[in-house]
Coordinates of C-alpha atoms and ligand atoms in Angstrom, one line a residue:
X1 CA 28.2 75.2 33.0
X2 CA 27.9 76.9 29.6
X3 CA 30.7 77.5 27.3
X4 CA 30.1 81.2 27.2
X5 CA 30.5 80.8 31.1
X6 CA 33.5 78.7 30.7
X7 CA 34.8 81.2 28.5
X8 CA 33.9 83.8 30.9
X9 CA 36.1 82.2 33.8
X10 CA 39.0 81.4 31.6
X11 CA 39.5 85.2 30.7
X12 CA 39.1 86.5 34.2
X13 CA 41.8 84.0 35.4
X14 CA 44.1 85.1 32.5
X15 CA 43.2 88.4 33.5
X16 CA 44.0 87.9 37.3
X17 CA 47.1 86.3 36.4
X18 CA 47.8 89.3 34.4
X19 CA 47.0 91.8 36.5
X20 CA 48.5 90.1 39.5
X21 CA 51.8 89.8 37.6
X22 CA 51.5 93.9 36.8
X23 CA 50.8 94.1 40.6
X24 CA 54.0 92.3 41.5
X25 CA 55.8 94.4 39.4
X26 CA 54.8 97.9 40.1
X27 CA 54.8 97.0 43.8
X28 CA 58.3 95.7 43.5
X29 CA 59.6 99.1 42.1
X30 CA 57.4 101.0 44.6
X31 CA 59.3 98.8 47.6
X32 CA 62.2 99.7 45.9
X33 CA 61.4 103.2 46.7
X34 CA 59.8 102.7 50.4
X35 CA 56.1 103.3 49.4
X36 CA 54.6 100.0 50.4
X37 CA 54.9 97.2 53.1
X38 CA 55.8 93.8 51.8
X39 CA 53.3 92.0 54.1
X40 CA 50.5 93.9 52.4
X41 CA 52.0 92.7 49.3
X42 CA 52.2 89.3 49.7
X43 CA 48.6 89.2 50.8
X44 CA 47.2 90.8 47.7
X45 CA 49.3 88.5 45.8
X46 CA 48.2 85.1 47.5
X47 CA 44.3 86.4 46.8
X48 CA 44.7 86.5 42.8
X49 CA 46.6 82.9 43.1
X50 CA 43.7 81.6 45.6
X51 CA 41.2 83.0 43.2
X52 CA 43.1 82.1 39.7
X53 CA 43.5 78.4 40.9
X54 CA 39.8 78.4 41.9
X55 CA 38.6 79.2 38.6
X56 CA 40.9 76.9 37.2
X57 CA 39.4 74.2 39.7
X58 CA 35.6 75.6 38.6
X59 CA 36.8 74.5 34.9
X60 CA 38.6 71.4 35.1
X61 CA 35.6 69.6 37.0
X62 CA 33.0 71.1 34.5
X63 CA 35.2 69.6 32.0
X64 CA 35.7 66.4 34.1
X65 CA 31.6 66.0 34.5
X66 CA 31.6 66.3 30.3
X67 CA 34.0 63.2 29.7
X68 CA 32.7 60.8 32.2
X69 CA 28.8 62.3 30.7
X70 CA 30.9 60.6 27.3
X71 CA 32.0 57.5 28.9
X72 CA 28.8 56.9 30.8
X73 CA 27.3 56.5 27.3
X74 CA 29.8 54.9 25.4
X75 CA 29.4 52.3 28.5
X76 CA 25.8 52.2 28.2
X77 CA 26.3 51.2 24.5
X78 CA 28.6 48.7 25.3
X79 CA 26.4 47.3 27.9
X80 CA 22.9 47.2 25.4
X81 CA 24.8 46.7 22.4
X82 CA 23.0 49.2 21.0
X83 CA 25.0 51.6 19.5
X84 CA 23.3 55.9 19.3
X85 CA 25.2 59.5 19.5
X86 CA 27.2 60.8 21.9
X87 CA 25.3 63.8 23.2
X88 CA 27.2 66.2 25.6
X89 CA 24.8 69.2 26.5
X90 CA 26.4 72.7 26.0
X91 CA 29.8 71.5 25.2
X92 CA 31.7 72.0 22.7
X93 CA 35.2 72.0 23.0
X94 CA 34.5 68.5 22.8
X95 CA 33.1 68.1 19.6
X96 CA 36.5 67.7 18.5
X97 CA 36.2 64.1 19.7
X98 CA 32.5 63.7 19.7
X99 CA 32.0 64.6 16.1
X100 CA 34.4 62.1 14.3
X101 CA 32.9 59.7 17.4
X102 CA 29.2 59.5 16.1
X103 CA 30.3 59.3 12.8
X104 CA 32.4 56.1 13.8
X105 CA 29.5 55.3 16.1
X106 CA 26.7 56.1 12.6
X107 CA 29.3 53.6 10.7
X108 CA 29.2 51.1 12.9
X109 CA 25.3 50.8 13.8
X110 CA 24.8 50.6 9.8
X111 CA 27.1 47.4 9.6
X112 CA 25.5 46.0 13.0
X113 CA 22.6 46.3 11.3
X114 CA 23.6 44.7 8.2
X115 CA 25.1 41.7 10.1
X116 CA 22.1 41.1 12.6
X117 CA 19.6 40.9 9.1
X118 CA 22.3 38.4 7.6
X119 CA 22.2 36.4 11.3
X120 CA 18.5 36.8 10.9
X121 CA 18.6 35.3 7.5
X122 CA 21.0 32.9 8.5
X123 CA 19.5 31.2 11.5
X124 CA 16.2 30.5 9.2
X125 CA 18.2 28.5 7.2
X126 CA 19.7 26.9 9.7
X127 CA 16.8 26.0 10.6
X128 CA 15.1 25.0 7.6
X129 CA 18.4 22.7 7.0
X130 CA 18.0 21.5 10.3
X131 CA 14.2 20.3 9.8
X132 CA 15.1 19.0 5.9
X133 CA 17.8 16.8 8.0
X134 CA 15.7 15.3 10.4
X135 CA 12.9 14.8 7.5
X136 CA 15.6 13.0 5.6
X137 CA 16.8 10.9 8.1
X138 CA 13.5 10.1 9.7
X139 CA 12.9 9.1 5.9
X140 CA 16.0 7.2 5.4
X141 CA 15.0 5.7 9.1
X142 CA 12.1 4.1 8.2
X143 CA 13.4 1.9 5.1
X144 CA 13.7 -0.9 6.0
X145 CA 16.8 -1.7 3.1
X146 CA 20.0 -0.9 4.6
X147 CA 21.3 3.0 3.7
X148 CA 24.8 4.5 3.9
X149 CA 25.5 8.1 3.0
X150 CA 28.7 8.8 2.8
X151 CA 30.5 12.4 1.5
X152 CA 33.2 13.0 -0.6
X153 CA 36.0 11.8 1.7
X154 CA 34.2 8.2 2.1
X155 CA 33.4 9.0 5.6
X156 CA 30.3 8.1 6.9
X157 CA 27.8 10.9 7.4
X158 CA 24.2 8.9 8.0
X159 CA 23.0 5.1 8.4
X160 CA 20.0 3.7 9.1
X161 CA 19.5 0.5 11.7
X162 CA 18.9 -1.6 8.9
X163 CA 22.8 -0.8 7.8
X164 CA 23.7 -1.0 11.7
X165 CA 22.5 -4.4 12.1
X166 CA 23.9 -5.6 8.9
X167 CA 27.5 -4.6 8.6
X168 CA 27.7 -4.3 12.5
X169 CA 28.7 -0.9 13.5
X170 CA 27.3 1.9 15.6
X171 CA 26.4 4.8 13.9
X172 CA 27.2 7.4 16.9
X173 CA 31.0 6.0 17.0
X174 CA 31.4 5.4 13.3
X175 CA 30.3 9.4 12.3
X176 CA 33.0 10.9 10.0
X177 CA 35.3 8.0 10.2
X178 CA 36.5 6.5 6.5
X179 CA 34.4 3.5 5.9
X180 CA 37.5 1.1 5.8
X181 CA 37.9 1.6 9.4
X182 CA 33.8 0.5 9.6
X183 CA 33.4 -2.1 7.5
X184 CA 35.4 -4.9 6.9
X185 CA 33.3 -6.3 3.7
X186 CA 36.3 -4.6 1.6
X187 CA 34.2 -5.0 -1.7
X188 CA 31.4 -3.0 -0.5
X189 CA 33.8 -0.3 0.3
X190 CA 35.2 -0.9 -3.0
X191 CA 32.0 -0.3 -4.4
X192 CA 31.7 2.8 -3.2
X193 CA 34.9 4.5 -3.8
X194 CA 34.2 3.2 -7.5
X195 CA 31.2 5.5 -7.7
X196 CA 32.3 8.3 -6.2
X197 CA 35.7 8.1 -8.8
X198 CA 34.1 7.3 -11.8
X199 CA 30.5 9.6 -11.2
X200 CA 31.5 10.9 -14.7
X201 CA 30.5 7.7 -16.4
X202 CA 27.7 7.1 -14.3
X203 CA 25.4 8.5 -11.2
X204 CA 23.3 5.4 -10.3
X205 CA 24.4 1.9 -10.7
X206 CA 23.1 -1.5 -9.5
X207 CA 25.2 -4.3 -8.6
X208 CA 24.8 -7.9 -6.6
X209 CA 26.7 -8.3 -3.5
X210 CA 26.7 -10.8 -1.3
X211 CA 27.3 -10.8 2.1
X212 CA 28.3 -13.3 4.9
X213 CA 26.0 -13.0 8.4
X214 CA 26.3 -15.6 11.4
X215 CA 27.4 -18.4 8.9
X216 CA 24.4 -17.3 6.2
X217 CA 25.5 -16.2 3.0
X218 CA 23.1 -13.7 2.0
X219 CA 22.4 -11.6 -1.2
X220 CA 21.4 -7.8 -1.8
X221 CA 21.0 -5.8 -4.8
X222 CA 23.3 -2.7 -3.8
X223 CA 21.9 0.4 -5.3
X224 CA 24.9 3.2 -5.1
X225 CA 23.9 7.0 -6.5
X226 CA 26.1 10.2 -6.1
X227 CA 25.1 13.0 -4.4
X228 CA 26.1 16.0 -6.5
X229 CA 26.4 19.4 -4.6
X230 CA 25.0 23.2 -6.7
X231 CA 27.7 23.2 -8.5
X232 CA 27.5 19.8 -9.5
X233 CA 30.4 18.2 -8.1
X234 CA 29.9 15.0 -6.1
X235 CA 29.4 15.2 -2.7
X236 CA 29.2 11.5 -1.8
X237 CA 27.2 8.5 -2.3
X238 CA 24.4 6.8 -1.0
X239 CA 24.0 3.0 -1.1
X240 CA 21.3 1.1 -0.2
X241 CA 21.3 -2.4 -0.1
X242 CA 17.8 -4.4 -0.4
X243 CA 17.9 -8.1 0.8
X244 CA 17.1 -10.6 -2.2
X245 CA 17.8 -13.7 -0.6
X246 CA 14.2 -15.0 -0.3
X247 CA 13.7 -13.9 -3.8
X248 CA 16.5 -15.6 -5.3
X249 CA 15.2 -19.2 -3.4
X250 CA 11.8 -18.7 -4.3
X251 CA 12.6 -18.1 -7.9
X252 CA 15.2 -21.0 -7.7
X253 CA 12.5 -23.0 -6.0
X254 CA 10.2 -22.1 -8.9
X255 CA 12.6 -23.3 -11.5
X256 CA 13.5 -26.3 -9.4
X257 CA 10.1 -27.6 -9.3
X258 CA 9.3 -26.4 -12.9
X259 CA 12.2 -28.6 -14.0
X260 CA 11.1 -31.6 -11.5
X261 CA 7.3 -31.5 -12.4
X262 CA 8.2 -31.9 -16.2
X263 CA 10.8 -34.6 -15.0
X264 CA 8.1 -36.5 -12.8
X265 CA 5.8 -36.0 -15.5
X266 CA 8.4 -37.4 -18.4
X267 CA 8.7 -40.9 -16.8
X268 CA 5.5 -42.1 -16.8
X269 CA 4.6 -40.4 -20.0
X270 CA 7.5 -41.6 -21.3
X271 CA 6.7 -45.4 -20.2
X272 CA 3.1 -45.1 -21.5
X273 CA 4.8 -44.3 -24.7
X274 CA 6.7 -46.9 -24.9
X275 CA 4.3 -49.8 -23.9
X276 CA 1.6 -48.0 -26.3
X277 CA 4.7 -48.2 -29.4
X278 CA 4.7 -52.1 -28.5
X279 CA 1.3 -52.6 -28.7
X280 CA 1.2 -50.9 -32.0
X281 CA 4.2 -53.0 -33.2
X282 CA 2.7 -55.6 -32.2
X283 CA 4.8 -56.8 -29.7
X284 CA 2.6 -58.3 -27.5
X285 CA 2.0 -61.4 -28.7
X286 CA -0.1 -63.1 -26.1
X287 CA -3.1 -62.0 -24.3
X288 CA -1.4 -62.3 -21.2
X289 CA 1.6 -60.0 -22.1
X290 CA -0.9 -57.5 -23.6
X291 CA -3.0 -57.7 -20.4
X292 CA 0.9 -57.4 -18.8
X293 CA 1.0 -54.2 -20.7
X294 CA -2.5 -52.5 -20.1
X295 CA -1.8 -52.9 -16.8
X296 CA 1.7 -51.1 -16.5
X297 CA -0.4 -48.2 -18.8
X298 CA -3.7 -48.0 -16.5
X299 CA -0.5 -48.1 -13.7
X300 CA 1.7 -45.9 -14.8
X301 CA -1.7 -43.7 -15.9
X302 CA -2.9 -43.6 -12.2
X303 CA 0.8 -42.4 -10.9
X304 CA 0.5 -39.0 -13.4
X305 CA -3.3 -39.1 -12.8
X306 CA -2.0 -38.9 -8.6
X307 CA 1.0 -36.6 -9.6
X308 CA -1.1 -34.3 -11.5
X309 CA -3.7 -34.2 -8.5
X310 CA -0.7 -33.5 -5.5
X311 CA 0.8 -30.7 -7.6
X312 CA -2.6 -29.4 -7.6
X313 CA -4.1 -29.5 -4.3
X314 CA -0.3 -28.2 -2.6
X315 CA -0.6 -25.3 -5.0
X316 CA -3.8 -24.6 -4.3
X317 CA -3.2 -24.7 -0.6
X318 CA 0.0 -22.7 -1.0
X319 CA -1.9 -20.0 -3.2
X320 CA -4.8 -20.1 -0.3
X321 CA -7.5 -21.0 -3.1
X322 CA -8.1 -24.2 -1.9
X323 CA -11.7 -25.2 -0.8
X324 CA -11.7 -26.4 2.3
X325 CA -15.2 -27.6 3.7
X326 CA -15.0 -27.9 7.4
X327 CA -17.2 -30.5 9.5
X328 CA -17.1 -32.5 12.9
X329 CA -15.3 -35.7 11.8
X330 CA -14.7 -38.8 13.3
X331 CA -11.0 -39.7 12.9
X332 CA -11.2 -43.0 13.9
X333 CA -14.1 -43.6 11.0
X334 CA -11.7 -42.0 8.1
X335 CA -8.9 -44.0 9.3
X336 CA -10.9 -47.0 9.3
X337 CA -11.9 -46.3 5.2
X338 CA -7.9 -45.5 4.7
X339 CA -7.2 -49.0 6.0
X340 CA -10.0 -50.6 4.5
X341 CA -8.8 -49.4 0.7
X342 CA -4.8 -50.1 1.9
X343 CA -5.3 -53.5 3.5
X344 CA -5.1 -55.4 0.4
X345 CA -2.0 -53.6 -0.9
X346 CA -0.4 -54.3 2.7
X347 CA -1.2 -58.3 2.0
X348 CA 0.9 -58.5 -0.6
X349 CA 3.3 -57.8 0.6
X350 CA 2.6 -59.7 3.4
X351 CA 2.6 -57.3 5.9
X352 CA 0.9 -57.2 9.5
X353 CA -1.7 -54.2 9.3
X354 CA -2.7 -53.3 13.2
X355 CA -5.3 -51.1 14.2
X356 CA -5.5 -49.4 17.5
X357 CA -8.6 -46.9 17.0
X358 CA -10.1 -45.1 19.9
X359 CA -13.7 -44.6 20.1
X360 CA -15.5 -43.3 17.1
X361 CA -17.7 -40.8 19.1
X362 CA -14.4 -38.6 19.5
X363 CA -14.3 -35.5 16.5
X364 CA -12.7 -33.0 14.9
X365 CA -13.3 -29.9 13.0
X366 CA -12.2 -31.1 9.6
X367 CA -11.9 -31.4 6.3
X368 CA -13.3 -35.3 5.8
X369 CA -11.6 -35.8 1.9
X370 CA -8.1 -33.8 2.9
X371 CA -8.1 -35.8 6.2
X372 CA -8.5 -38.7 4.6
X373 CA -5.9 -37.9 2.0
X374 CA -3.3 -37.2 4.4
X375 CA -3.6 -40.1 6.5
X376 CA -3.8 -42.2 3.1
X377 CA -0.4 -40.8 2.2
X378 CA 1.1 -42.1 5.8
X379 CA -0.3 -45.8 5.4
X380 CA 0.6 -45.9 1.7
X381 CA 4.2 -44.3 2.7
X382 CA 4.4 -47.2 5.4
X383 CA 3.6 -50.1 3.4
X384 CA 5.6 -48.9 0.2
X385 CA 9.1 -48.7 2.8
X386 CA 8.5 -51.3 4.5
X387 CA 10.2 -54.8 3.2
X388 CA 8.0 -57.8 2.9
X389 CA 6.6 -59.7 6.3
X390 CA 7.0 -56.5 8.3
X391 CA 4.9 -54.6 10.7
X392 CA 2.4 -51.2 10.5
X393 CA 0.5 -50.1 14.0
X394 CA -1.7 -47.7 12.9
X395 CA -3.4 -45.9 16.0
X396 CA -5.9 -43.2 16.4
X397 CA -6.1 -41.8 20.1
X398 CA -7.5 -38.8 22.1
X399 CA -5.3 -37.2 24.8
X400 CA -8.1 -35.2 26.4
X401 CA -6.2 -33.1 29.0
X402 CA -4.7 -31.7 25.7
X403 CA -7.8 -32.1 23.8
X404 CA -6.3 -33.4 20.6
X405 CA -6.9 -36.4 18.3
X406 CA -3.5 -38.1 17.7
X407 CA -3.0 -40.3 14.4
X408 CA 0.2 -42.2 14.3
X409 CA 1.6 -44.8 11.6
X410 CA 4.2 -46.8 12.8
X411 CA 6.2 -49.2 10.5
X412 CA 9.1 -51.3 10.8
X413 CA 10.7 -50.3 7.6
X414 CA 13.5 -48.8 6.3
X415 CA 13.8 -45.7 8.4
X416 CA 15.0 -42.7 7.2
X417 CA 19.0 -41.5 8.0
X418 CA 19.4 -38.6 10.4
X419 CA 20.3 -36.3 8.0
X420 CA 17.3 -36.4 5.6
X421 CA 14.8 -36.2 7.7
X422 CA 14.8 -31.9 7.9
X423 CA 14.2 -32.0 4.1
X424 CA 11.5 -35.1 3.9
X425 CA 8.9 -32.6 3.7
X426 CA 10.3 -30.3 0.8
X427 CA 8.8 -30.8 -2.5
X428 CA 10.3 -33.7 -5.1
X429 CA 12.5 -34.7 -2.0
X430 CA 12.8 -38.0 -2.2
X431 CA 15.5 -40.3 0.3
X432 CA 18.5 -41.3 -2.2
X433 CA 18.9 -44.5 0.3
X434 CA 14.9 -45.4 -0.4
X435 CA 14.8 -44.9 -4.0
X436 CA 14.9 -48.1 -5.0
X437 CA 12.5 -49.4 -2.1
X438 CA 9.5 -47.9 -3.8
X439 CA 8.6 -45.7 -7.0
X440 CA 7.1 -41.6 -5.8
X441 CA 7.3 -38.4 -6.7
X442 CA 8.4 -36.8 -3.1
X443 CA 5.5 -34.8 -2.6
X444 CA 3.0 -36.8 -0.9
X445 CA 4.4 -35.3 3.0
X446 CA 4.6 -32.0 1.3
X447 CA 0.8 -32.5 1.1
X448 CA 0.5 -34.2 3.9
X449 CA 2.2 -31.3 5.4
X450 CA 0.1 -28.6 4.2
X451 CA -3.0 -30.3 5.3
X452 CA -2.5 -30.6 8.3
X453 CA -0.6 -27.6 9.1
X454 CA -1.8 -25.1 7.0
X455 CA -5.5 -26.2 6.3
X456 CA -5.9 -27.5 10.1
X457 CA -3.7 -25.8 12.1
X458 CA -2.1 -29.3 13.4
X459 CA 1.3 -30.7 13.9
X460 CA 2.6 -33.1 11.8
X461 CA 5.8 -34.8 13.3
X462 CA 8.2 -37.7 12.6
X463 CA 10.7 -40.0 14.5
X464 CA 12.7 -42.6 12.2
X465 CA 16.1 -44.8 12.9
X466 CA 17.6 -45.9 10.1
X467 CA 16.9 -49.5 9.7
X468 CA 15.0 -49.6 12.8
X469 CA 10.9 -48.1 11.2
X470 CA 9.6 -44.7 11.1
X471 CA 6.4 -43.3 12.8
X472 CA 4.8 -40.4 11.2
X473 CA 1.9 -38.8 13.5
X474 CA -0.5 -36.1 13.3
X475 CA -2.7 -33.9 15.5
X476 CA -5.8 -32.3 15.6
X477 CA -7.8 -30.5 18.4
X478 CA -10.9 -32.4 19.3
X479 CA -14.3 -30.7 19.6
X480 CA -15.7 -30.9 23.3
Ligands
ADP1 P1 7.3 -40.4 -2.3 O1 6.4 -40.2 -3.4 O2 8.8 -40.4 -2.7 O3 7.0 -41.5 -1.4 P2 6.8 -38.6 -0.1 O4 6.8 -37.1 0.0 O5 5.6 -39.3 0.4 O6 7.3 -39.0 -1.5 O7 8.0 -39.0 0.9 C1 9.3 -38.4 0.7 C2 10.4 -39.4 1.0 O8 10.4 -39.7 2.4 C3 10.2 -40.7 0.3 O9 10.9 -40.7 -0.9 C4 10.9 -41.7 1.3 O10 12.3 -41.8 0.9 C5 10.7 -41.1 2.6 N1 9.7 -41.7 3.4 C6 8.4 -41.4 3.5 N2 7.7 -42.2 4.4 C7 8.6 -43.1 4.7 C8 8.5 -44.3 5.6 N3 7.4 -44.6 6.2 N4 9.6 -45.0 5.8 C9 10.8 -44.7 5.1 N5 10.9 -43.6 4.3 C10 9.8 -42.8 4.1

């Protein structure tokens, strides 16, 4: 219904009501004088009423369609979320309310707008932060060091396994918890509280920490740096702690046998030297105490001569330059030119020399001169511990089902005590309790060692009882 129609309607009804309410006057004065009936009255007035509240009726439902017209849209907005106009067609008594609506409803699509570009904007860098995340902890994932990251609190925000396995915490239940309550190794937490307080003086600092695991004492170079947010406050600190344990030995190890060589080397220099100085003072007064004295030189001569060649070959194995010329070899033939050479050492001192050598036909895949070497070692190592009149079985056999070549030397010398025989094989270890059995160096098994192990992939092994004899054997896989 149009307005003008609306209009239209409105005006009759005023005008029925108005003319109905003339009617009921004049025909009250006329009844006053006897011209009409009051039925016939009644009747004409119950027709304007019937037809007044019809019109009435006609407008309030065209108004009624218009405001659930607005609601319907306003709910449709709701609904989408997409705010538009309210349109009402062909009326406009309610533009009083539509009007200042769509302006509210113009407003508010503008800011909508606005805020869906900023969510927009938003979510891509969320998810560029997201992907920088996982990129930095896949990163901090794959070091194998040990990292912490912890923010401004001291609360842990990220840790690699490396960190997990080392100070013993899970990552998932130690998230945004102080580090105190993490780890107990109160210094490194010390540590870094220190760097986040005093980032002023300094951002990156490298300390030495050492930390106890399963009884080990182990040491790490902690590397602690700030994080500094835009504005360049600190936000936290990372710390990463590299593992320098092995480094520290080997660079110990280095200066140990530095200081040994020179030592081992001293002595018999040093007795050269002297025996020399007396033969130039002429303090040798007979030929037999000068032949005395040549003899301790060309002696003490061979010891540096031997000293100088071990250190060799075992660095040269160790290093992997070593030559190693490989050849079927009969074991039982190069033991047989060891014993031959060591036999008249092991006469005097008197000392029963056995031989139990299986078949020479059996080889191995060897090197003939490091083979003989080693086994040279053994032999010489048995008759220098072993006290005059004792025994030496030295035994070459072949297990086949195993398909090795086994060389043993067993003496009945002066053992070695329980508690040395883990370290017999180290470089310059000698055995306090043997010292004065026999002059060395403590690196003939080293050698022995590396030849047989590292050159030939063999076994060396040893069982000793103090007082009882030792018996050092080696194994070697035979060719078929
Ligand atoms: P060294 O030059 O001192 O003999 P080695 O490396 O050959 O050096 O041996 C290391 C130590 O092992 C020796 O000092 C010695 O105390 C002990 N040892 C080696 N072989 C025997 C053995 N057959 N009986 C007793 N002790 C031995």
């Amino acid at each position: 219904m149009t307005t003008a129609k609306r209009l239209g309607l409105t005006t009759i009804a005023l005008v029925l009501m108005g003319a109905s309410a003339a009617y009921y006057a004049t025909t009250m004065a006329m009844k006053g004088h006897g011209v009409l009936s009051s039925s016939l009255n009644y009747l004409v007035l119950a027709l304007i009423a019937a037809l007044t509240i019809l019109m009435l009726l006609v407008f309030w439902r065209s108004m009624h369609r218009a405001m659930a017209e607005v609601s319907r849209q306003i709910g449709d907005m709701a609904r989408t979320g997409e705010v538009g106009m309210v349109m009402v067609r062909g009326n406009n008594e309610l533009n009083e309310v539509t009007v200042p609506l769509n302006k509210l409803l113009t407003n508010t699509q503008e800011e909508l707008d606005t805020l869906r570009s900023e969510k927009r904007e938003l979510q891509i860098q969320s998810r560029i932060a997201s992907a920088e995340k996982h990129h930095t902890e896949a990163i901090i994932f794959s070091i194998s060091d040990a990292v912490i990251v912890t923010n401004r609190f001291d609360e842990l925000v990220l840790a690699n396994e490396a960190a997990e396995e080392l100070l013993g915490f899970k990552l998932n239940t130690s998230l945004r918890k102080n580090i105190d309550r993490i780890f107990s190794d109160g210094s490194l937490v010390r540590l870094i509280r220190e760097t986040r307080n005093h980032s002023r003086s300094s951002r990156r600092k490298i300390v030495e920490h050492s930390i106890d695991k399963n009884g080990d004492s182990k040491t790490f170079t902690v590397t602690l740096s700030c994080v500094t947010a835009s504005n360049d406050e600190v936000s936290g600190v990372v710390a990463v702690l590299h593992d320098i344990t092995r480094e520290k030995e080997i660079a110990r190890t280095k200066t140990d046998f530095v200081s040994n060589v020179s030592h081992e080397l001293k002595t018999p220099l040093a007795s050269i030297k002297a025996y020399i100085e007396m033969l130039i003072d002429g303090e040798a007064e007979d030929e037999q105490t000068k032949r005395d004295f040549y003899e301790i030189i060309s002696g003490e001569t061979d010891r540096l001569h031997r000293l100088i060649e071990n250190i060799l070959n075992i660095s040269r194995i160790e290093s992997g330059v070593v030559k190693v010329v490989r050849e079927p070899v009969s074991l039982t033939s190069v033991v047989k030119r060891v014993l031959n050479v060591a036999a008249p050492q092991a006469k005097l001192k008197d000392l029963e020399l056995e031989e139990r050598l299986a078949p020479v036909f059996y080889q191995v895949e060897a090197d003939q001169d490091m083979i003989y070497q080693a086994a040279m070692n053994l032999v010489s190592n048995a008759i220098k511990y072993t006290p005059n009149g004792g025994k030496i079985i030295v035994e070459v056999s072949v297990d086949e089902k195993r398909g090795v070549a086994v060389c043993s030397v067993a003496d009945s010398g002066a053992g070695i005590p329980e508690a040395d025989l883990p370290h017999i094989f180290e470089k310059f270890y000698r055995v306090n309790a043997n010292k004065k059995l026999a002059k060395g160096t403590g690196l003939g098994l080293t050698l022995v060692k590396h030849i047989v192990e590292s050159v030939h992939n063999g076994e060396l092994s040893v069982t000793s009882e103090e007082g009882q004899g030792s018996t050092f054997s080696f194994e070697l896989p035979v060719l078929s």
